[in-house]
Amino acid sequence: MLEFKILPVVLLGLVSDAWSIPAQAPLEIPSESPDIHSKPRRTLHGRFLHITDIHPDPYYRVDSSEKKACHRGKPKEGKAAAGYYGLSYSDCDAPLSLSNFTLDYLDREWTDEIDFVIWTGDSARHDNDRKRPRSTAEIYALNRAMASKMEDVFVSKGIPVVPSIGNNDNIMLPGPNSVTSEYSSIWRSFVPFPAYQVFQRGGYFSVEVIPNAVAVISLNTMYFYDTNTAVGGCERSDPEDPGNLEFDWLEVQLQSFRDRKMQVWLSGHIPPSSRNYFPECYIRYVELSLRYQDTILGHLYGHMNIDHFFLLDAEQLSHRRNESLTSDDEVAVLKHNKKELYRLLLEEFGDLPKAQNLDLDNYGVVNVSPSVVPQYLPSFRIFVYNHTGVQYEPGDLGGVDEQPGRSRSMKDTVGALCADPEYENTWRCQLTKPWHSSPRAPSRTNTLWTPLGYAQYYLPGLDEADEEHRPKFKLEYLTFPVRALHPPAAAADADGVGRKFAYPIPKRHLPRTLRNSTVSKSKKYAPYSLADLTIGSWTGLGRRMGRSKGKKLRQRFKEMMYMGRGDV
């Protein structure tokens, strides 16, 4: 077709001039040992970028109609037309001007401040225009263009990038096949060579972003996604199902990293909830997440385009399916009306036990970042982590690192349910390996590699911007208490001590009101005031929102979920 013959020319605006980009090198941990490697080492900053759902669209046209996917036509009177940098709160994809603007901004403002990048998929436009059907060739072209830009902005500077497959990126069938082979080529700078064979089988891999210390696992969540009819849904009776094979691989990866005393971020596109995953895939994800709670730092996902977090809860799995997981009716509503997500989350937060009855061994926390594509407003997140302190060393059950005398598994948690013939041959009743959890693990207490917080930046004023009047990324909010943004007063007053303070967010990236160290509170920018991003901090926030007195906090949470859209 004529449109796709000119696609490579259109995409030249997205791809930089770098033709030969070296394979990415993981960060080195600073060492005082005299045995220094010959290659230069970069100092850790204790920050990384999470970016997701860019959805570049080469057919986007300024002044066109949202009803025509912002490809053509004129909007009706009173309706907003497609802007130069995109159309906010719309179903239109991102113009190349927005994709370039975002990555160029990150290049200019953040590449000297971050250690690695987690990029959770959907790098092609939606197939939402019947007059311009999306082809496989176009998906590849857009992904190759985005990969080249990522290489130029990050990899060329020694910053590792860990991408994930999105539901619009085309890996639905199990590999090896032509699709996984194509992505092996597109992502050659991101996927470590030893991982190529596994990647060609399923589109998943892991990267040690800080060697021998921190890894990021990129999952292909399409094998778990309940709308993918090309897979079997992780049924225990089918060990060769691609979802089961991926979980088998993930189990080996997590055990290997744990044996090496490393910490891991799990990342992917589709968030791991009962609203998104096949039931048996969801069971396997939760079980591995809790079995390796002392190894997993957190779970980072995209896809929803909505800012939120939710909990993986072991106790839910001890109930029958219609009691513990989202009902079929709720799933159907949610898939067509994302406004329902807020209500469902509040119900889950309201069900959390009181603090004295809360067993943190039972939980994992999933963070879902909003998107670059302006379904609401373009966004990205800068996570901050602790890169000082003593390394956590996992131990055997009953040892000093875990809780003496306590050993439990998924089957133990499910209990009497396994006597029911409906469940006895399902995953929840066959997973018997003991879980590893410890109050001293980085996911539970502030120590080396613990996530401390994040700052979320967004692009307001998108619709009014044009070639001459560019939009500006601004801080939307951060999870830190305001007092954590500056050195303590005593340290600041001491000779030279204040200058050594590691600012979690560089002062130049804060609004003027937060640059003032005398400011101690900000409801606008610091609504959560979390001490860190451990499991206890997130469950505590959930409990605060679930209480009857949490009305103002719930309202602020909703505003941030939908970025101030008043009609939600």
Coordinates of C-alpha atoms in Angstrom, one line a residue:
M1 CA 0.0 0.0 0.0
L2 CA 1.1 3.5 -0.7
E3 CA 0.9 4.6 2.9
F4 CA 3.4 2.1 4.1
K5 CA 5.8 2.8 1.3
I6 CA 6.3 6.2 2.7
L7 CA 6.3 5.1 6.3
P8 CA 10.1 4.8 6.6
V9 CA 10.4 8.4 5.4
V10 CA 7.8 9.6 7.9
L11 CA 9.7 7.8 10.7
L12 CA 13.0 9.5 9.9
G13 CA 11.8 12.3 12.2
L14 CA 11.7 9.8 15.1
V15 CA 15.0 8.0 14.5
S16 CA 18.3 9.8 15.2
D17 CA 21.4 9.8 13.1
A18 CA 23.2 7.2 15.2
W19 CA 23.7 4.2 12.9
S20 CA 26.1 2.2 15.0
I21 CA 25.1 1.9 18.7
P22 CA 27.2 -0.3 21.0
A23 CA 25.4 -3.0 23.0
Q24 CA 24.4 -1.7 26.3
A25 CA 26.7 -2.2 29.3
P26 CA 25.3 -2.7 32.7
L27 CA 26.2 -0.3 35.5
E28 CA 29.2 -1.0 37.7
I29 CA 29.0 -0.9 41.5
P30 CA 31.6 1.6 42.8
S31 CA 34.4 -0.3 44.5
E32 CA 37.4 0.7 46.5
S33 CA 39.3 -2.4 45.5
P34 CA 42.6 -1.8 43.6
D35 CA 41.6 -4.4 41.1
I36 CA 39.8 -1.9 38.8
H37 CA 38.5 -2.9 35.4
S38 CA 40.1 -1.1 32.5
K39 CA 36.8 0.3 31.2
P40 CA 35.5 3.5 32.8
R41 CA 32.8 3.1 35.5
R42 CA 29.8 5.2 36.0
T43 CA 28.8 6.3 39.5
L44 CA 25.4 5.2 40.7
H45 CA 22.9 7.9 41.1
G46 CA 20.2 5.9 42.8
R47 CA 17.5 6.7 40.2
F48 CA 15.9 5.0 37.2
L49 CA 13.3 5.9 34.6
H50 CA 10.0 4.1 34.0
I51 CA 8.4 5.0 30.7
T52 CA 5.5 3.2 29.0
D53 CA 2.9 3.2 26.2
I54 CA 4.3 5.8 23.8
H55 CA 2.1 4.7 20.9
P56 CA 3.8 6.8 18.1
D57 CA 1.4 7.5 15.2
P58 CA 2.9 8.6 11.8
Y59 CA -0.5 9.3 10.5
Y60 CA -1.5 11.8 13.2
R61 CA -2.5 15.1 11.6
V62 CA -2.8 18.5 13.3
D63 CA -6.3 20.0 13.4
S64 CA -7.9 16.7 12.6
S65 CA -10.8 15.0 14.5
E66 CA -10.6 12.6 17.4
K67 CA -13.5 10.7 15.9
K68 CA -11.2 9.9 12.9
A69 CA -8.3 8.8 15.2
C70 CA -6.7 12.2 14.6
H71 CA -5.9 11.1 11.1
R72 CA -8.3 13.3 9.1
G73 CA -11.5 15.3 9.2
K74 CA -12.5 18.3 11.2
P75 CA -14.0 18.2 14.7
K76 CA -17.5 19.2 15.3
E77 CA -18.1 22.7 16.7
G78 CA -17.2 22.9 20.3
K79 CA -14.9 19.8 20.1
A80 CA -11.1 20.2 20.4
A81 CA -9.0 19.6 17.3
A82 CA -5.8 17.6 17.3
G83 CA -2.9 19.7 18.6
Y84 CA 0.7 19.9 17.4
Y85 CA 1.9 17.8 20.4
G86 CA -1.2 15.7 20.8
L87 CA -4.8 15.8 22.0
S88 CA -5.1 15.4 25.8
Y89 CA -7.8 13.2 27.4
S90 CA -8.5 11.6 24.0
D91 CA -8.3 8.2 22.3
C92 CA -5.8 9.5 19.7
D93 CA -2.3 8.2 19.7
A94 CA 0.9 10.3 20.1
P95 CA 2.2 12.4 17.1
L96 CA 5.8 11.9 16.4
S97 CA 6.4 15.4 17.7
L98 CA 5.3 14.2 21.2
S99 CA 7.4 11.1 21.0
N100 CA 10.5 13.1 20.0
F101 CA 9.8 15.9 22.5
T102 CA 9.5 13.5 25.4
L103 CA 12.7 11.5 24.6
D104 CA 14.7 14.7 23.7
Y105 CA 13.6 16.2 27.1
L106 CA 14.8 13.1 28.9
D107 CA 18.0 13.1 26.9
R108 CA 18.7 16.8 27.8
E109 CA 17.4 16.8 31.4
W110 CA 17.7 13.3 32.9
T111 CA 20.4 11.1 31.3
D112 CA 23.0 12.5 33.7
E113 CA 20.8 11.6 36.7
I114 CA 19.6 8.0 36.1
D115 CA 21.1 4.6 36.1
F116 CA 18.8 2.5 33.9
V117 CA 15.5 2.6 32.1
I118 CA 12.5 0.3 32.3
W119 CA 10.3 0.7 29.2
T120 CA 7.1 -1.4 29.4
G121 CA 5.9 -1.6 25.9
D122 CA 3.3 -0.6 23.3
S123 CA 5.5 1.2 20.9
A124 CA 3.2 1.1 17.9
R125 CA -0.1 2.9 17.3
H126 CA -3.5 1.3 18.0
D127 CA -5.2 -0.4 15.2
N128 CA -8.3 1.9 15.5
D129 CA -8.7 3.3 12.0
R130 CA -10.5 1.1 9.4
K131 CA -9.3 3.3 6.6
R132 CA -5.7 2.9 7.7
P133 CA -5.4 -0.7 9.0
R134 CA -2.2 -1.4 10.9
S135 CA 0.1 -4.0 9.3
T136 CA 2.8 -6.2 10.8
A137 CA 5.4 -4.3 8.8
E138 CA 4.2 -1.0 10.3
I139 CA 4.4 -2.5 13.8
Y140 CA 8.0 -3.5 13.2
A141 CA 8.9 -0.2 11.6
L142 CA 7.5 1.8 14.6
N143 CA 9.3 -0.5 17.1
R144 CA 12.5 -0.3 15.2
A145 CA 12.3 3.5 15.1
M146 CA 11.5 3.7 18.9
A147 CA 14.4 1.3 19.6
S148 CA 16.8 3.4 17.6
K149 CA 15.7 6.5 19.5
M150 CA 16.2 4.7 22.8
E151 CA 19.6 3.6 21.8
D152 CA 20.6 7.1 20.8
V153 CA 19.2 8.7 24.0
F154 CA 20.2 6.1 26.6
V155 CA 22.3 3.2 25.4
S156 CA 24.9 5.4 23.7
K157 CA 25.5 7.0 27.1
G158 CA 26.0 3.6 28.8
I159 CA 22.5 3.6 30.4
P160 CA 20.9 0.1 30.1
V161 CA 17.3 0.0 28.7
V162 CA 15.0 -3.0 29.5
P163 CA 12.0 -3.1 27.1
S164 CA 8.9 -5.2 27.3
I165 CA 6.4 -6.5 24.7
G166 CA 3.1 -4.7 24.7
N167 CA -0.3 -6.0 23.4
N168 CA 0.1 -3.7 20.4
D169 CA 3.6 -5.0 19.6
N170 CA 2.5 -8.3 18.1
I171 CA 4.0 -11.3 20.0
M172 CA 0.8 -13.3 20.6
L173 CA 1.9 -16.8 19.5
P174 CA 4.5 -19.0 21.1
G175 CA 7.9 -18.9 19.4
P176 CA 10.4 -19.4 17.9
N177 CA 8.7 -17.7 15.0
S178 CA 9.3 -14.8 12.6
V179 CA 7.9 -12.3 15.1
T180 CA 10.3 -13.2 17.9
S181 CA 13.1 -13.4 15.4
E182 CA 12.3 -9.9 14.2
Y183 CA 12.3 -8.5 17.8
S184 CA 15.6 -10.2 18.4
S185 CA 16.9 -8.0 15.7
I186 CA 15.1 -4.9 16.7
W187 CA 16.2 -5.2 20.4
R188 CA 19.7 -6.4 19.7
S189 CA 21.1 -3.6 21.8
F190 CA 18.8 -4.5 24.8
V191 CA 18.7 -8.3 25.0
P192 CA 21.9 -9.8 26.3
F193 CA 23.4 -12.3 23.9
P194 CA 23.1 -15.3 26.3
A195 CA 19.4 -14.7 26.5
Y196 CA 18.7 -14.8 22.8
Q197 CA 17.6 -18.4 22.7
V198 CA 15.0 -18.0 25.4
F199 CA 14.0 -14.6 24.0
Q200 CA 13.3 -16.2 20.5
R201 CA 11.1 -18.8 22.2
G202 CA 8.9 -16.3 24.1
G203 CA 10.0 -12.7 24.1
Y204 CA 11.1 -12.6 27.7
F205 CA 14.6 -12.0 29.2
S206 CA 16.5 -10.6 32.2
V207 CA 19.3 -7.9 32.4
E208 CA 21.7 -7.3 35.3
V209 CA 21.4 -3.5 35.3
I210 CA 23.8 -3.4 38.2
P211 CA 26.0 -6.5 37.9
N212 CA 25.8 -9.1 40.6
A213 CA 23.4 -6.8 42.5
V214 CA 20.2 -5.8 40.7
A215 CA 18.4 -7.3 37.8
V216 CA 15.3 -6.4 35.8
I217 CA 13.2 -9.2 34.4
S218 CA 11.2 -8.3 31.3
L219 CA 8.1 -10.6 31.0
N220 CA 6.0 -11.2 27.9
T221 CA 2.6 -10.8 29.6
M222 CA 0.8 -11.6 26.4
Y223 CA 1.1 -15.3 27.3
F224 CA -0.9 -14.5 30.5
Y225 CA -3.4 -12.0 29.1
D226 CA -6.9 -13.4 29.1
T227 CA -7.8 -11.8 25.7
N228 CA -5.1 -13.8 23.9
T229 CA -6.9 -16.7 22.3
A230 CA -3.6 -18.1 20.9
V231 CA -2.5 -19.5 24.3
G232 CA -4.0 -21.9 26.8
G233 CA -4.1 -19.9 29.9
C234 CA -1.4 -21.7 32.1
E235 CA -3.7 -24.7 32.8
R236 CA -1.8 -27.2 34.9
S237 CA -2.8 -30.0 32.5
D238 CA -0.8 -28.3 29.7
P239 CA 2.9 -28.0 30.9
E240 CA 3.9 -26.9 27.3
D241 CA 1.5 -23.9 27.3
P242 CA 3.7 -20.8 26.6
G243 CA 2.5 -19.2 29.9
N244 CA 3.6 -22.2 31.9
L245 CA 6.9 -22.3 30.1
E246 CA 7.5 -18.7 30.9
F247 CA 6.7 -19.1 34.6
D248 CA 9.0 -22.2 34.7
W249 CA 11.7 -19.9 33.3
L250 CA 10.8 -17.1 35.8
E251 CA 11.1 -19.5 38.7
V252 CA 14.6 -20.5 37.6
Q253 CA 15.6 -16.9 37.2
L254 CA 14.3 -15.8 40.6
Q255 CA 16.0 -18.8 42.4
S256 CA 19.3 -18.1 40.6
F257 CA 19.2 -14.4 41.5
R258 CA 18.3 -15.3 45.1
D259 CA 21.2 -17.8 45.3
R260 CA 23.5 -15.0 44.2
K261 CA 22.1 -12.6 46.8
M262 CA 20.7 -10.2 44.1
Q263 CA 17.6 -8.2 44.0
V264 CA 15.1 -8.1 41.1
W265 CA 12.5 -5.8 39.6
L266 CA 9.7 -7.6 37.7
S267 CA 8.4 -5.6 34.7
G268 CA 6.0 -6.1 31.8
H269 CA 3.2 -4.6 30.0
I270 CA -0.1 -6.0 31.2
P271 CA -0.5 -5.6 35.0
P272 CA -0.8 -8.9 36.9
S273 CA -4.3 -8.8 38.2
S274 CA -7.3 -11.1 38.2
R275 CA -8.9 -8.5 35.9
N276 CA -6.3 -9.0 33.2
Y277 CA -4.8 -12.5 33.5
F278 CA -6.1 -16.0 33.0
P279 CA -7.0 -17.4 36.4
E280 CA -4.2 -20.0 36.5
C281 CA -1.6 -17.5 35.2
Y282 CA -2.6 -15.1 37.9
I283 CA -2.2 -17.9 40.6
R284 CA 1.3 -18.7 39.3
Y285 CA 2.3 -15.0 39.2
V286 CA 1.1 -14.4 42.8
E287 CA 2.7 -17.6 44.1
L288 CA 6.1 -16.8 42.6
S289 CA 5.9 -13.2 43.8
L290 CA 5.3 -14.2 47.4
R291 CA 7.7 -17.2 47.3
Y292 CA 10.5 -14.8 46.3
Q293 CA 9.2 -11.7 48.3
D294 CA 12.7 -11.3 49.8
T295 CA 14.2 -11.1 46.3
I296 CA 11.7 -9.0 44.4
L297 CA 12.0 -5.2 44.9
G298 CA 8.7 -4.4 43.1
H299 CA 6.5 -4.9 40.1
L300 CA 6.3 -2.2 37.3
Y301 CA 3.7 -2.3 34.5
G302 CA 1.9 -0.1 32.0
H303 CA -1.0 -0.7 29.6
M304 CA -3.8 0.8 31.6
N305 CA -2.7 4.4 30.9
I306 CA -4.0 5.2 34.5
D307 CA -1.8 6.0 37.5
H308 CA -2.5 3.5 40.3
F309 CA -1.2 0.7 42.5
F310 CA -2.7 -2.5 43.8
L311 CA -1.8 -5.4 46.0
L312 CA -1.1 -9.1 45.3
D313 CA -2.9 -10.7 48.3
A314 CA -2.3 -14.4 49.2
E315 CA -5.4 -14.5 51.4
Q316 CA -7.7 -13.8 48.4
L317 CA -6.6 -17.1 46.9
S318 CA -7.8 -19.1 49.8
H319 CA -11.4 -18.4 48.8
R320 CA -13.4 -19.8 45.9
R321 CA -13.0 -18.1 42.6
N322 CA -16.3 -16.2 42.6
E323 CA -15.4 -14.9 46.1
S324 CA -11.7 -14.0 45.7
L325 CA -11.2 -12.9 42.1
T326 CA -13.0 -10.2 40.2
S327 CA -16.3 -11.5 38.9
D328 CA -16.9 -12.0 35.1
D329 CA -19.4 -9.1 35.2
E330 CA -16.8 -6.7 36.9
V331 CA -14.2 -7.8 34.3
A332 CA -16.5 -7.0 31.4
V333 CA -17.4 -3.6 32.9
L334 CA -13.8 -2.7 33.6
K335 CA -12.5 -3.6 30.2
H336 CA -15.0 -1.1 28.7
N337 CA -15.0 1.5 31.5
K338 CA -11.8 2.3 33.2
K339 CA -13.7 4.6 35.6
E340 CA -14.7 1.5 37.5
L341 CA -11.1 0.8 38.4
Y342 CA -11.2 3.5 41.1
R343 CA -14.2 1.9 42.8
L344 CA -12.7 -1.6 42.7
L345 CA -9.4 -0.5 44.1
L346 CA -11.1 1.3 47.0
E347 CA -13.1 -1.9 47.8
E348 CA -9.8 -3.8 48.0
F349 CA -8.2 -1.2 50.2
G350 CA -11.2 -1.2 52.4
D351 CA -10.9 -5.0 52.9
L352 CA -7.3 -4.7 54.3
P353 CA -7.0 -6.0 57.9
K354 CA -6.1 -3.6 60.8
A355 CA -2.5 -2.9 61.2
Q356 CA -2.1 -5.3 64.1
N357 CA -3.6 -8.1 62.0
L358 CA -1.8 -7.4 58.8
D359 CA 0.7 -10.1 57.8
L360 CA 3.1 -8.5 55.3
D361 CA 4.3 -11.9 54.1
N362 CA 1.0 -12.1 52.2
Y363 CA 1.5 -9.1 50.0
G364 CA 3.2 -7.8 46.9
V365 CA 2.8 -4.3 45.4
V366 CA 2.2 -3.6 41.7
N367 CA 2.8 0.0 40.4
V368 CA 1.1 0.9 37.2
S369 CA 2.5 4.0 35.5
P370 CA 0.5 6.4 33.3
S371 CA 1.4 6.6 29.6
V372 CA 3.1 9.0 27.3
V373 CA 0.2 8.7 24.8
P374 CA -2.2 11.4 26.0
Q375 CA -5.2 9.3 26.9
Y376 CA -4.9 11.6 29.9
L377 CA -1.7 13.7 29.9
P378 CA 1.8 12.5 28.8
S379 CA 3.8 11.2 31.8
F380 CA 6.9 9.5 33.0
R381 CA 8.3 8.4 36.4
I382 CA 11.7 8.8 38.1
F383 CA 12.2 6.1 40.8
V384 CA 14.7 6.6 43.6
Y385 CA 16.4 3.7 45.4
N386 CA 18.8 3.3 48.2
H387 CA 22.3 2.6 46.9
T388 CA 24.1 2.7 50.2
G389 CA 24.2 0.3 53.2
V390 CA 24.7 -3.4 53.8
Q391 CA 23.6 -6.0 51.4
Y392 CA 20.7 -8.3 52.5
E393 CA 21.7 -11.9 52.5
P394 CA 18.8 -14.4 52.2
G395 CA 19.0 -17.4 54.4
D396 CA 17.4 -20.9 54.6
L397 CA 14.0 -21.2 56.3
G398 CA 14.3 -20.8 60.0
G399 CA 17.7 -19.0 59.7
V400 CA 18.5 -15.6 60.9
D401 CA 17.2 -13.9 57.7
E402 CA 13.8 -15.5 57.8
Q403 CA 11.2 -16.0 60.5
P404 CA 12.2 -19.0 62.7
G405 CA 9.8 -21.9 62.7
R406 CA 7.6 -20.5 60.0
S407 CA 7.4 -22.3 56.7
R408 CA 4.4 -21.9 54.4
S409 CA 3.5 -22.5 50.7
M410 CA 0.7 -21.7 48.4
K411 CA -1.0 -25.0 49.3
D412 CA -0.7 -24.2 53.0
T413 CA -2.4 -20.8 52.4
V414 CA -5.2 -22.3 50.4
G415 CA -5.8 -25.0 53.0
A416 CA -9.1 -26.8 53.0
L417 CA -10.1 -25.6 49.5
C418 CA -7.8 -28.3 48.1
A419 CA -10.1 -31.0 49.4
D420 CA -12.6 -29.9 46.8
P421 CA -12.3 -31.8 43.5
E422 CA -12.7 -28.5 41.6
Y423 CA -9.4 -27.3 42.9
E424 CA -7.3 -30.3 43.9
N425 CA -5.6 -30.4 40.4
T426 CA -5.2 -26.7 40.0
W427 CA -2.0 -24.7 40.5
R428 CA -3.0 -23.3 43.8
C429 CA -3.2 -26.8 45.3
Q430 CA 0.0 -28.2 43.7
L431 CA 2.5 -25.4 44.5
T432 CA 4.1 -26.7 47.7
K433 CA 7.6 -25.0 47.8
P434 CA 8.2 -22.8 50.8
W435 CA 7.9 -19.0 50.6
H436 CA 10.9 -16.8 51.4
S437 CA 10.1 -13.6 53.2
S438 CA 12.0 -11.6 55.8
P439 CA 11.3 -8.3 57.6
R440 CA 14.9 -7.4 56.8
A441 CA 14.6 -7.8 53.0
P442 CA 14.8 -4.7 50.8
S443 CA 11.2 -5.0 49.9
R444 CA 10.3 -4.8 53.6
T445 CA 12.7 -2.3 55.2
N446 CA 14.9 0.5 54.0
T447 CA 18.3 -1.0 53.2
L448 CA 20.6 -1.4 50.2
W449 CA 18.5 -1.4 46.9
T450 CA 15.2 -0.5 48.6
P451 CA 12.9 1.7 46.5
L452 CA 12.5 5.0 48.3
G453 CA 10.0 6.9 46.2
Y454 CA 9.2 8.3 42.8
A455 CA 8.5 11.6 41.2
Q456 CA 5.9 11.8 38.4
Y457 CA 6.2 14.3 35.7
Y458 CA 3.5 15.3 33.3
L459 CA 2.8 17.6 30.4
P460 CA -0.1 20.0 31.1
G461 CA -1.1 22.6 28.5
L462 CA -0.7 20.1 25.7
D463 CA -3.6 21.3 23.6
E464 CA -2.5 24.9 23.5
A465 CA 1.1 24.2 22.6
D466 CA 2.4 24.6 19.0
E467 CA 5.7 24.8 17.1
E468 CA 6.5 28.2 18.6
H469 CA 5.1 27.6 22.1
R470 CA 6.4 24.3 23.4
P471 CA 4.8 22.6 26.4
K472 CA 6.8 22.0 29.6
F473 CA 7.1 18.9 31.7
K474 CA 6.3 19.7 35.3
L475 CA 6.2 17.7 38.5
E476 CA 2.7 16.4 39.1
Y477 CA 3.5 14.8 42.5
L478 CA 6.0 12.7 44.4
T479 CA 5.6 10.0 47.0
F480 CA 8.2 11.4 49.4
P481 CA 7.5 13.5 52.4
V482 CA 8.7 17.0 51.7
R483 CA 11.2 16.9 54.5
A484 CA 13.1 14.1 52.7
L485 CA 13.8 16.3 49.7
H486 CA 16.5 18.3 51.6
P487 CA 19.2 17.5 54.2
P488 CA 18.1 17.7 57.8
A489 CA 18.7 21.1 59.3
A490 CA 21.5 20.0 61.6
A491 CA 23.3 18.4 58.7
A492 CA 22.8 21.4 56.5
D493 CA 24.3 23.7 59.1
A494 CA 27.3 21.5 59.7
D495 CA 30.5 22.4 57.8
G496 CA 30.3 20.6 54.4
V497 CA 27.8 17.9 55.5
G498 CA 24.9 19.5 53.7
R499 CA 26.8 19.4 50.4
K500 CA 27.2 15.7 50.7
F501 CA 23.5 15.1 51.0
A502 CA 22.2 12.9 48.2
Y503 CA 19.1 14.8 47.0
P504 CA 16.5 12.2 45.9
I505 CA 15.2 14.5 43.2
P506 CA 17.7 17.1 41.9
K507 CA 16.6 20.5 43.1
R508 CA 16.4 21.9 39.5
H509 CA 13.7 19.3 38.8
L510 CA 11.5 20.5 41.7
P511 CA 9.0 23.4 41.5
R512 CA 10.2 26.6 43.3
T513 CA 8.0 26.0 46.3
L514 CA 9.8 22.7 47.0
R515 CA 13.3 24.0 46.5
N516 CA 12.8 25.9 49.8
S517 CA 14.1 23.7 52.6
T518 CA 11.9 25.5 55.1
V519 CA 8.8 24.1 53.5
S520 CA 7.7 21.0 55.4
K521 CA 4.4 20.0 53.8
S522 CA 2.7 20.2 50.4
K523 CA -0.8 18.6 49.8
K524 CA -0.4 19.4 46.1
Y525 CA 3.0 17.8 45.5
A526 CA 3.4 15.3 48.4
P527 CA -0.1 13.9 49.1
Y528 CA 1.2 10.4 50.3
S529 CA 4.3 11.3 52.3
L530 CA 5.6 7.7 52.2
A531 CA 8.9 7.0 54.1
D532 CA 9.8 4.6 51.3
L533 CA 8.2 2.2 48.8
T534 CA 8.3 -1.0 50.9
I535 CA 5.4 -3.3 51.2
G536 CA 4.5 -1.9 54.6
S537 CA 4.4 1.6 53.3
W538 CA 2.0 0.7 50.4
T539 CA -0.3 -1.4 52.5
G540 CA -0.4 1.5 55.0
L541 CA -1.4 3.9 52.3
G542 CA -4.1 1.5 51.2
R543 CA -5.4 1.2 54.7
R544 CA -5.5 5.0 55.0
M545 CA -7.5 5.3 51.8
G546 CA -9.9 2.5 52.9
R547 CA -10.8 4.2 56.2
S548 CA -13.9 6.3 56.6
K549 CA -11.7 9.3 57.5
G550 CA -9.7 9.0 54.3
K551 CA -12.1 10.9 52.1
K552 CA -9.7 13.7 51.1
L553 CA -6.9 11.3 50.4
R554 CA -9.2 9.2 48.2
Q555 CA -10.2 12.3 46.3
R556 CA -6.6 13.2 45.7
F557 CA -5.8 9.6 44.6
K558 CA -8.7 9.8 42.1
E559 CA -7.5 13.1 40.8
M560 CA -4.0 11.6 40.2
M561 CA -5.4 8.5 38.6
Y562 CA -7.2 10.4 36.0
M563 CA -4.9 13.5 36.0
G564 CA -7.6 16.0 37.0
R565 CA -10.2 15.0 34.4
G566 CA -13.3 16.3 36.1
D567 CA -15.9 14.1 34.4
V568 CA -14.6 10.8 35.8

